[in-house]
Structure formats: structure tokens, C-alpha cells
Coordinates of C-alpha atoms and ligand atoms in Angstrom, one line a residue:
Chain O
X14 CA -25.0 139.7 -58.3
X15 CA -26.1 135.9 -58.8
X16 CA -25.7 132.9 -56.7
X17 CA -23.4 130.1 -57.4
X18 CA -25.0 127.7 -54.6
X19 CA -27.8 128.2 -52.2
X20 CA -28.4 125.5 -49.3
X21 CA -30.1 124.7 -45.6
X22 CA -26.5 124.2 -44.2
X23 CA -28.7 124.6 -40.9
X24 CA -32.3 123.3 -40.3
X25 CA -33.0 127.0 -39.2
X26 CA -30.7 128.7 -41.5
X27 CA -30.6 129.5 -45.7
X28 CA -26.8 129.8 -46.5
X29 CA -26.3 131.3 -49.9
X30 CA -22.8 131.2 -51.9
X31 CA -22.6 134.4 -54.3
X32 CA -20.6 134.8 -57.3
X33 CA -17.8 137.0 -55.8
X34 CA -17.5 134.5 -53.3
X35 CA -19.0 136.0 -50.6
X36 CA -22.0 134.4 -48.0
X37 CA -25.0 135.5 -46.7
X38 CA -26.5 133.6 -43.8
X39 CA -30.4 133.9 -43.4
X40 CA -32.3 132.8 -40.4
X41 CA -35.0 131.6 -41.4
X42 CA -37.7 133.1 -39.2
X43 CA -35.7 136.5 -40.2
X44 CA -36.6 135.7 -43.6
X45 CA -39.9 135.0 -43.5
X46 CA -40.4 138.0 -41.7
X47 CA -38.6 140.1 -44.2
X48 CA -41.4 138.4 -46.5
X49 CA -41.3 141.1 -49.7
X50 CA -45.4 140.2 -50.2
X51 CA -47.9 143.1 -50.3
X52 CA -49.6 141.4 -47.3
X53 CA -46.9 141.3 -45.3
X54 CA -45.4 144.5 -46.1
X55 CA -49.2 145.6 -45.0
X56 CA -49.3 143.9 -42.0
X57 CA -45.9 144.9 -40.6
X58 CA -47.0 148.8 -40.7
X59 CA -49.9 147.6 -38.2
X60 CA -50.2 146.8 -34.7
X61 CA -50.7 143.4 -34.1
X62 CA -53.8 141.9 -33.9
X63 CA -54.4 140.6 -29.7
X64 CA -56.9 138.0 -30.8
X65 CA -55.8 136.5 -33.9
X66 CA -55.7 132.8 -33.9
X67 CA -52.4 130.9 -34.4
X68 CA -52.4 128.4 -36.8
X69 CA -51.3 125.0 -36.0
X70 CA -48.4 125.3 -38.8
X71 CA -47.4 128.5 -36.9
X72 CA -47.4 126.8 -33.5
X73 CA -44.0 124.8 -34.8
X74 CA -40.5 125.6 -35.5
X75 CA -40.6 127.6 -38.9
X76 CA -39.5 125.3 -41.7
X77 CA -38.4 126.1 -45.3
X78 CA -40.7 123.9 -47.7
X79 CA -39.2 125.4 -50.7
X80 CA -37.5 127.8 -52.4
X81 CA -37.6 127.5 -56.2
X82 CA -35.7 130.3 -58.7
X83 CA -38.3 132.8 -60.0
X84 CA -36.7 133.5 -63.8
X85 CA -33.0 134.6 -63.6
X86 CA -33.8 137.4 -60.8
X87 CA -35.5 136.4 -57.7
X88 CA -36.6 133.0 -55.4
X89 CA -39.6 132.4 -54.5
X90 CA -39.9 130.7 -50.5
X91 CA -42.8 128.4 -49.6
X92 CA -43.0 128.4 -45.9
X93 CA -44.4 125.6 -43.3
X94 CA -47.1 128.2 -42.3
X95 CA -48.3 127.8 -45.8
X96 CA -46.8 131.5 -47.3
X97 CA -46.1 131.0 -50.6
X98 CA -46.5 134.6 -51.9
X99 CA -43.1 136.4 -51.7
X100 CA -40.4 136.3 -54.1
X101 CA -37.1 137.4 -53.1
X102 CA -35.3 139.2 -55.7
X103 CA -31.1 139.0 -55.7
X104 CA -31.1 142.4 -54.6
X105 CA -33.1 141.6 -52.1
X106 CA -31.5 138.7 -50.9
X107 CA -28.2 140.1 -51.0
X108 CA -28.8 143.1 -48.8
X109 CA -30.4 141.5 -46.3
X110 CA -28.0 140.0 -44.3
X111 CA -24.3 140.9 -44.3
X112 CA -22.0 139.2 -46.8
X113 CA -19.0 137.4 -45.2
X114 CA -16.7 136.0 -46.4
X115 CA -16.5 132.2 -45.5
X116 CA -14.4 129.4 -46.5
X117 CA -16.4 126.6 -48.5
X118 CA -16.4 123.2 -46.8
Chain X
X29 CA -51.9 135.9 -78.4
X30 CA -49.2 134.6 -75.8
X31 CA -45.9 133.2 -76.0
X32 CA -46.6 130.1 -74.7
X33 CA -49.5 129.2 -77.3
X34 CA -46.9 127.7 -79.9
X35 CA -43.8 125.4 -79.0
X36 CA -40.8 126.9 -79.5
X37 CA -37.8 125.3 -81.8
X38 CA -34.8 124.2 -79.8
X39 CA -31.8 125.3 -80.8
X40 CA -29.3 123.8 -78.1
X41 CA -25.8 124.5 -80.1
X42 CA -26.8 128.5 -80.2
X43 CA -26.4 130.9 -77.1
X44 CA -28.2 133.6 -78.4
X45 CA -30.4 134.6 -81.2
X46 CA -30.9 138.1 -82.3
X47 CA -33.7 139.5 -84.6
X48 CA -33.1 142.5 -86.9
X49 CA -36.8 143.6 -87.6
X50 CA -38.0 147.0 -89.3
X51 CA -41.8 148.0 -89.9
X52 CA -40.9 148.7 -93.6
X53 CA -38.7 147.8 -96.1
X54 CA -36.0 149.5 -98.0
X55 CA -34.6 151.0 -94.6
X56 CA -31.8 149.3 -94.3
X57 CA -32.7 145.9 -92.2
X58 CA -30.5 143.5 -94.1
X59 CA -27.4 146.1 -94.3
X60 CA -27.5 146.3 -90.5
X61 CA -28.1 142.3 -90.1
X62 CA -25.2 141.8 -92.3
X63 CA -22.6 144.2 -90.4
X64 CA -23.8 143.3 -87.1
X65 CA -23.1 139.6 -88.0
X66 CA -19.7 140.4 -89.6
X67 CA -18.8 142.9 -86.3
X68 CA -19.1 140.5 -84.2
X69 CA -17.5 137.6 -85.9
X70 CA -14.2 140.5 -86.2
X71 CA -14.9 140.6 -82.1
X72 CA -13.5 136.6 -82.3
X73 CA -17.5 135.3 -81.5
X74 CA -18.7 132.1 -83.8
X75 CA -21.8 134.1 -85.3
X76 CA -24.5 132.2 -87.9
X77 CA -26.4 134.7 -89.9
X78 CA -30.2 133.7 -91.4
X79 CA -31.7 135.5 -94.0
X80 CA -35.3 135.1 -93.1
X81 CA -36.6 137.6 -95.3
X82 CA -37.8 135.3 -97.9
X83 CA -39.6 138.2 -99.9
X84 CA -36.6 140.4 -100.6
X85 CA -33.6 138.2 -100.0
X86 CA -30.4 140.3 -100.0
X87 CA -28.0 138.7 -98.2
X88 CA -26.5 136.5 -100.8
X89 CA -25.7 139.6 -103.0
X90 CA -24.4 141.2 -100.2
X91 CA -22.0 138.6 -98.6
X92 CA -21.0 137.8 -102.8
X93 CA -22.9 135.0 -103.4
X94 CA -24.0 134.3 -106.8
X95 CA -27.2 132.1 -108.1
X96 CA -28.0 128.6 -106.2
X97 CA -26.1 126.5 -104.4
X98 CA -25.8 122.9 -105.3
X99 CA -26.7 121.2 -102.1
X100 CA -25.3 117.8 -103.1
X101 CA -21.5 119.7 -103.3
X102 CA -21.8 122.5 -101.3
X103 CA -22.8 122.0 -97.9
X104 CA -25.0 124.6 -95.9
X105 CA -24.9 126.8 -94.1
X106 CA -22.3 128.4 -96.5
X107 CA -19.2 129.6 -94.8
X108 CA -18.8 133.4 -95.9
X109 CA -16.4 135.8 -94.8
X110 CA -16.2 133.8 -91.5
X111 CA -19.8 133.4 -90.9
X112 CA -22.7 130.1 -91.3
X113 CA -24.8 131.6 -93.5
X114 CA -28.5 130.6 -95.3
X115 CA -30.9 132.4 -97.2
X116 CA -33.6 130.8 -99.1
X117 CA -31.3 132.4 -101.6
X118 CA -29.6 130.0 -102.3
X119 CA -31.8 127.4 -103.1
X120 CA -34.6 129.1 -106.1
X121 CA -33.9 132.7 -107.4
X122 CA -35.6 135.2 -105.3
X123 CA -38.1 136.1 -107.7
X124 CA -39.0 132.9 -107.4
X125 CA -39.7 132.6 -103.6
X126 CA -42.4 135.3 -103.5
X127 CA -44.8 132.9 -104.7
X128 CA -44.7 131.2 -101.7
X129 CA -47.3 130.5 -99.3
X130 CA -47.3 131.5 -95.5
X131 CA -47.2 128.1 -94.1
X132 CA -44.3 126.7 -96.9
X133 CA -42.1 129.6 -96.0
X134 CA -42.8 128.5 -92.0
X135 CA -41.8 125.3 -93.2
X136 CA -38.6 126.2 -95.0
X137 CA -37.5 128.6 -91.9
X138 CA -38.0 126.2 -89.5
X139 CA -36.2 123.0 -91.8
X140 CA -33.2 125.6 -92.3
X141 CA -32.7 126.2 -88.0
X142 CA -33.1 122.2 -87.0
X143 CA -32.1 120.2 -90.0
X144 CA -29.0 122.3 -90.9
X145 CA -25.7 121.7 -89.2
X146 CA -24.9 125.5 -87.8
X147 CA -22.3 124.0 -85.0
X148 CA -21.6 126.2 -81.8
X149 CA -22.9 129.4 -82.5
X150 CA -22.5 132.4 -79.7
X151 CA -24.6 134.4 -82.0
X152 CA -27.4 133.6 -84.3
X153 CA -28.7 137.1 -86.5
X154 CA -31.7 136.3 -88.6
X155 CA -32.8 139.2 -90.6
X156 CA -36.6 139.1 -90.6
X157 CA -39.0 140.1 -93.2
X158 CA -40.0 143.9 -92.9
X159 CA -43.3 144.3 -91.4
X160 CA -45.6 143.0 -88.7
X161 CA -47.9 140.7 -90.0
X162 CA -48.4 136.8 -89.6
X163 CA -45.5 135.6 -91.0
X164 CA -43.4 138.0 -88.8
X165 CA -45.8 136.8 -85.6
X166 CA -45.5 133.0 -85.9
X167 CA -42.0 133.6 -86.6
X168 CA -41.3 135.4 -83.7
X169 CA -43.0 132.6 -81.7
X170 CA -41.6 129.7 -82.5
X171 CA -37.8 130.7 -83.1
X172 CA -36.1 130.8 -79.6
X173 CA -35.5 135.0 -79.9
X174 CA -33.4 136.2 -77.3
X175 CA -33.7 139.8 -78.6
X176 CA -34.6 141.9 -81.6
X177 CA -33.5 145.6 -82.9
X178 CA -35.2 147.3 -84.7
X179 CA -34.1 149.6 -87.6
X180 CA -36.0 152.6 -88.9
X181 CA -34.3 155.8 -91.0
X182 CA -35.6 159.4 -89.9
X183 CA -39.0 159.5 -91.8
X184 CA -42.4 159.6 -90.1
X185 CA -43.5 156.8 -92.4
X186 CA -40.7 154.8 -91.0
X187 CA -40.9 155.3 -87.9
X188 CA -45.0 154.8 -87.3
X189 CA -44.2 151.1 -88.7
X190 CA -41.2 150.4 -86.4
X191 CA -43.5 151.5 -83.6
X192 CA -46.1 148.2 -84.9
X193 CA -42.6 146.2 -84.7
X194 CA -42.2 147.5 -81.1
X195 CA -45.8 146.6 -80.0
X196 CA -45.3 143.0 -81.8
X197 CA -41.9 142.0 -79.9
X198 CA -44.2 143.6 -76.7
X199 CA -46.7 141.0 -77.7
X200 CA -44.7 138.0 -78.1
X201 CA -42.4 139.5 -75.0
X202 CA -39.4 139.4 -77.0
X203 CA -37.0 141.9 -75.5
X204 CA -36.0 145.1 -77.8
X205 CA -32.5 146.0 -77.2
X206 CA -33.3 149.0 -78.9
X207 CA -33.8 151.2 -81.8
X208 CA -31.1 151.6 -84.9
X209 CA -31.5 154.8 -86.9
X210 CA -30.0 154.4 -90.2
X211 CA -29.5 157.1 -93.4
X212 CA -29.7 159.5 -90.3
X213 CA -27.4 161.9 -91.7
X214 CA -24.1 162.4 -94.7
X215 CA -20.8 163.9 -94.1
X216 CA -21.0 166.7 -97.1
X217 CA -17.4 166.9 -98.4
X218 CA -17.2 169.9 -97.3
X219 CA -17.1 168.6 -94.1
X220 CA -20.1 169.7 -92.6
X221 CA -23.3 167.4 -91.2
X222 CA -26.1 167.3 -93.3
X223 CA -29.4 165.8 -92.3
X224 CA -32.0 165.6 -95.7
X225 CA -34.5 163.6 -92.9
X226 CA -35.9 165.4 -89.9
X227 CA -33.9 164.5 -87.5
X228 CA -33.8 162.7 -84.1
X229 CA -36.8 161.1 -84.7
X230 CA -34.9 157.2 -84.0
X231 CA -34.4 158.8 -80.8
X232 CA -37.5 159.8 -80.0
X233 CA -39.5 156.5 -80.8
X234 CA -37.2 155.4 -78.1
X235 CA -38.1 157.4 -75.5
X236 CA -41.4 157.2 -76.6
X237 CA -41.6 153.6 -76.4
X238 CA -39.2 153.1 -73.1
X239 CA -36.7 151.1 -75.4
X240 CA -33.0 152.5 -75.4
X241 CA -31.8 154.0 -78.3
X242 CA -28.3 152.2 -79.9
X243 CA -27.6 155.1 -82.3
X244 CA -27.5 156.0 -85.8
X245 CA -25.7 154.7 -88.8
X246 CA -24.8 157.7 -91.6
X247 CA -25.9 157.4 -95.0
X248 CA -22.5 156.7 -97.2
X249 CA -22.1 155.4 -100.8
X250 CA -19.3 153.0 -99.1
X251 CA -22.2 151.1 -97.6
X252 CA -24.1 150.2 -100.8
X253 CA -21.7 149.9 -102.4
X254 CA -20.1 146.9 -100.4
X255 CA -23.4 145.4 -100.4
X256 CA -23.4 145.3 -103.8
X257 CA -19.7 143.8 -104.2
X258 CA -20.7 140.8 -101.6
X259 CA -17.6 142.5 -98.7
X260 CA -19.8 144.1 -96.0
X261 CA -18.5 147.4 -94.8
X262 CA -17.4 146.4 -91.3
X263 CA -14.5 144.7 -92.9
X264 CA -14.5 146.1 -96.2
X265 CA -13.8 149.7 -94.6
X266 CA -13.7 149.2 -91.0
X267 CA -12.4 153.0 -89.9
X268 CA -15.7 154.5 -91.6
X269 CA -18.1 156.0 -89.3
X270 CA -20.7 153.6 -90.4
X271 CA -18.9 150.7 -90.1
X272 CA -17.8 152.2 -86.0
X273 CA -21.3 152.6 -85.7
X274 CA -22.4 149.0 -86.8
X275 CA -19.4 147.9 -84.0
X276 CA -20.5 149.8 -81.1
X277 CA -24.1 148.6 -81.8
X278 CA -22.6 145.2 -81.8
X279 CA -21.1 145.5 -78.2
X280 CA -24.2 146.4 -76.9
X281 CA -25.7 143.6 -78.2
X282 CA -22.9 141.3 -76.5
X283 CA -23.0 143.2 -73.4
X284 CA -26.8 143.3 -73.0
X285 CA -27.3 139.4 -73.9
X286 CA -23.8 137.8 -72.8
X287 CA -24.0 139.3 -69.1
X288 CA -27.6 138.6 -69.1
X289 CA -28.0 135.5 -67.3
X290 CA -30.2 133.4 -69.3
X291 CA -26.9 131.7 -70.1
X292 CA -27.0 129.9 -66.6
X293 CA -30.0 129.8 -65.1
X294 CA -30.4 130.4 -60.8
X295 CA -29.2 127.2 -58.7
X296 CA -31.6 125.4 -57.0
X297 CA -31.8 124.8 -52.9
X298 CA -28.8 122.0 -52.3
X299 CA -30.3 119.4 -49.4
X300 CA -27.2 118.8 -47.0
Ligands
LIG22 N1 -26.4 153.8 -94.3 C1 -26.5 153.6 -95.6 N2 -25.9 154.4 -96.5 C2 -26.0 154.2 -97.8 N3 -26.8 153.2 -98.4 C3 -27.4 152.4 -97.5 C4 -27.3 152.6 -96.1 N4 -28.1 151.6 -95.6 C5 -28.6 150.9 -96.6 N5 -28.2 151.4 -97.8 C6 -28.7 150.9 -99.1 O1 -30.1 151.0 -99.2 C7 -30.6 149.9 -99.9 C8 -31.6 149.1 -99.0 O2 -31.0 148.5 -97.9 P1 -31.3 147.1 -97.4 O3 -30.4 146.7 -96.3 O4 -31.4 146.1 -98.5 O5 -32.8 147.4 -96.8 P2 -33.9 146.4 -96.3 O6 -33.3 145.1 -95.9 O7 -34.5 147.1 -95.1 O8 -34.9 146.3 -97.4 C9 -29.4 149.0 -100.2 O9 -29.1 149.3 -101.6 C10 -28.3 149.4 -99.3 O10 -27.0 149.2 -99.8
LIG23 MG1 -33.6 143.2 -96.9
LIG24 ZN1 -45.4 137.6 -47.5

């Protein structure tokens, strides 16, 4: 399954138009978190780390940067706290939010 | 040595280009670039076919065309039996061309995809030259391939050379839509299957290799001898088991490179 049109439709939300004409909406902190990377794929098996240090970038409302296509099979995100490492395949993207169908304004 | 270490030609008029390679020669590489051409054409696509194989060129004897071509009257690409068509062919004899140097027959190859007018094409075929040495690597560098097959028959010899062609396309990361096996087997008239080749041995190169296996093409007289009278099997005698063959290996081809989506590439973010 491929996209037809991806966009911020919402400051907070990655809207993203598939072929069969279905939508999936992805909040964006959702997203990150779902962040495919080895090192956050690590750190979500752990416990948390009390005493880490917040980063000023993480201290505001998650932003999107960019998200630029990855060949013809996957995006790649970079987010305001400076991740840059995942890329999102279709398959990915597809499952991981329901797909609706909604009418194209 | 890497793709990206030589520019690629751009050939914006043509969808998709598709290598026939084989390690050796004398397998059957041009018979298969010829009917794969010709299959698809009869599937209604606009197909171009390039004889690259400037050593051995056979596709002007096979698609009936005799001695040069007089460039001033006869434009080219040639328009035979519904396909653009070039082979260094048809400019000196062929005994001639094997004189040539490395770099001139670059030169030639590359003059023949940019300065010729090949139109829309949803299919280029260029039958390379057998073999996996420089001419075959810079070739397969520069020319935009969106996939190769590679043909072997059933002999070890064969097949230890079509597993050099594998490793090449590897190199250059060219995808292999797979292996052909061809003179795999005759229908003896009394009907039975005979194999003079061990058999099977197409197949398992492929799973050797982790490169899918298209099938195999039987050895009969009808093939040659339609090569030799210029009307290439596929339409020549299109209910013979060869010529089925050489379609279903065509519709692969379409379906693995026409639903691939190198055609349209993935939308960018839209800023609303
Ligand atoms: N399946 C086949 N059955 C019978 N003859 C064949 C078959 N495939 C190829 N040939 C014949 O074998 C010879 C070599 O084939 P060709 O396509 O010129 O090989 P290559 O291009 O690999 O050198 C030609 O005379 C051709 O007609
Ligand atoms: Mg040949
Ligand atoms: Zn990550």
C-alpha cells in the first residue's frame, strides 16, 4: 500500500491519504514513540531512567521537523528533540493507527 | 566498486529497462532477449529492443534483417515486427565490430540510447554481451537498468558463469528478477520428456543465490529455426511450449517492474 498525499492537517497530527482511499491519522507524540529505531525499540523494553536529564527540545510541544521519503518503501521523521534515526516503513505506517475512511477537503 | 561512482545516462521517454545477461555464450541470451521483447510488444506494451552484444550480434538475423542500414534513408531504431530496434548490426558487418576497443564500443552503446529517437517506450530489453567483465560492468553502471535475467542451460559450466553474472548485478545493485533455464529439456516424439542436461540445475542456482527462478524454456528446432528466418517464435508459433514459456516469463517481468513503484516515487509532507 502507498500514499497518495501525506500532510500536518494539525500542528500535532500527520494525516496520511493512502491509495485505496483510506486515512490514517498519527499523533504525533504517538509516533515518535512508536519510533522503529534500535535505540528506541531498546529503551522502551526498560524502565525508565528517574534521573535522566530532559533536554530543552524535549521540554516543548513535540514538533515534526521533517519527514522526507526513504526510497519507494518507508519515511524517515526528523523530530524537534533532534531524533532523526527511524524510518517508518508503509507497512509500518499503515498499521499503526486505524485506517478511516474520510472525505477529502 | 559502487553504483554511484559513474553518472548514469538518462533515459526519460523509457519506463523500464531490462537486461538479459548470461555468464557464457551460445546459451541462448539473444533467443530469450528477442522473445521477451516480441512477448511483450503481443501484450499491447511499446517495447524497444538493443542489441548490446557488440561481439556476437544476432539480433538482426533473427528479427530478418539483412546487411547495413543506410542511415541517410532508413531511420533508426528500425521498426521490426512492432519493435524499435538497434544493433551495431546494422551499421559494419559483425565480423567487423570485434575489432573494437572497450571504450569505442562504450561510446557507440551510449550514442545509440541518447542520440537515437526510441519515443515512449514501456520496455527497453538490451541484450548484453555474455560474460562479466569490464565492458559488461561499466555497462551495467551507466545504463539506467531497472532489472536483469539471467539465462543459463542445465550445464555446470553454465551455470558457475551465471553465478559471476549474479554477483555482478549484486555489485552494481541491479535487481535480478531471476534465473531463465533454457535447452532444459525436448519433447521426444514419442511423447515422452527427455532431459540430455542434468537437470534442475537453473533451479537450484536460484535458491542457491536467493534469486527466484522464472522457469525453463525447452529445447525445440522451431526456436532456431525462427531465429534463423528473422520471425521470432513468440509470434512465429505462439501455442509452442517455448514460445508459452517466453510469455509467462514476460508477465513476470511486467508484474515485478510495472507494480513496483519506482514509476511514481513516495509524496512528500504537503504544508497546510
Ligand atoms: N530453446 C532452444 N531450442 C533450440 N535452439 C535454441 C534454443 N535456444 C537457443 N537456440 C539456438 O541456439 C543458438 C544460440 O542461441 P543464441 O540466442 O544466439 O545464444 P547467445 O545469445 O547466448 O549466444 C542459436 O542458433 C539459437 O537459435
Ligand atoms: Mg547472442
Ligand atoms: Zn528512534
Amino acid at each position: 500500500m502507498t500514499p497518495t498525499r501525506i500532510r500536518l492537517a494539525r500542528p500535532d497530527q500527520l494525516t496520511i491519504l493512502w491509495q485505496d482511499g483510506l486515512t490514517t491519522c498519527h499523533p504525533l507524540e504517538r509516533l515518535r514513540k512508536a519510533c522503529p529505531c534500535a535505540s528506541c525499540r531498546e529503551e522502551s523494553g526498560q524502565t525508565a531512567d528517574p534521573f535522566r536529564v530532559l533536554k530543552p527540545a524535549e521540554l516543548e510541544p513535540l514538533r515534526l521537523v521533517k519527514i522526507e521519503p526513504v526510497g519507494h518503501y518507508a519515511y524517515k521523521i526528523l523530530w524537534s528533540d533532534g531524533h532523526d534515526t527511524g524510518i517508518y516503513s508503509l507497512e509500518y505506517l499503515r498499521g499503526l493507527e486505524k485506517p478511516e475512511l474520510i472525505p477529502t477537503t | 566498486m559502487s553504483n554511484a561512482s559513474m553518472p548514469k545516462i538518462e533515459l526519460p521517454g523509457i519506463r523500464n529497462v531490462l537486461a538479459v545477461a548470461s555468464g557464457k555464450g551460445g546459451v541462448g541470451k539473444s533467443t530469450v532477449a528477442v522473445n521477451i521483447a516480441v512477448a511483450l510488444q503481443m501484450q499491447g506494451l511499446r517495447v524497444g529492443l538493443l542489441d548490446a552484444d557488440i561481439y556476437g550480434p544476432s539480433i538482426p538475423l533473427m528479427l530478418g534483417v539483412q546487411g547495413q542500414v543506410d542511415q541517410a534513408t532508413t531511420p533508426l531504431p528500425l521498426d521490426r515486427h512492432g519493435l524499435k530496434v538497434m544493433s551495431i548490426g546494422f551499421l559494419v558487418p559483425p565480423e567487423k565490430a570485434v575489432i573494437w576497443r572497450g571504450p569505442m564500443i562504450h561510446r557507440a552503446l551510449t550514442q545509440f540510447l541518447t542520440q537515437l529517437d526510441w519515443g515512449e517506450l514501456d520496455f527497453l530489453v538490451i541484450d548484453l554481451p555474455p560474460g562479466t567483465g569490464d565492458a559488461q560492468l561499466t555497462l551495467t553502471q551507466t545504463v539506467p537498468l531497472s532489472a536483469a535475467v539471467v539465462v543459463t542451460t542445465p550445464q555446470e559450466v553454465s551455470l558457475i558463469d551465471a553465478r559471476k553474472g549474479l554477483e555482478m548485478f549484486r555489485e552494481v545493485r541491479v535487481p535480478v528478477l531471476g534465473i531463465i533455464e533454457n535447452m532444459s529439456y525436448f519433447m521426444g516424439d514419442d511423447g515422452k520428456k527427455y532431459e540430455p542436461f542434468r537437470s534442475g540445475g537453473g533451479a537450484r542456482l536460484a535458491r542457491h543465490c536467493s534469486v527466484p527462478y522464472l522457469g525453463e524454456i525447452p529445447i525445440d528446432a522451431r526456436v532456431a529455426a525462427s531465429g534463423d528466418e528473422g520471425t521470432p517464435l513468440v509470434a512465429r508459433h505462439p501455442d509452442s511450449p517455448a514460445a508459452q514459456a517466453f510469455d509467462r516469463i514476460a508477465k513476470v517481468v511486467r508484474r515485478e517492474l510495472e507494480s513496483a513503484p519506482a514509476a511514481n516515487p513516495l509524496p512528500g509532507l504537503e504544508m497546510t
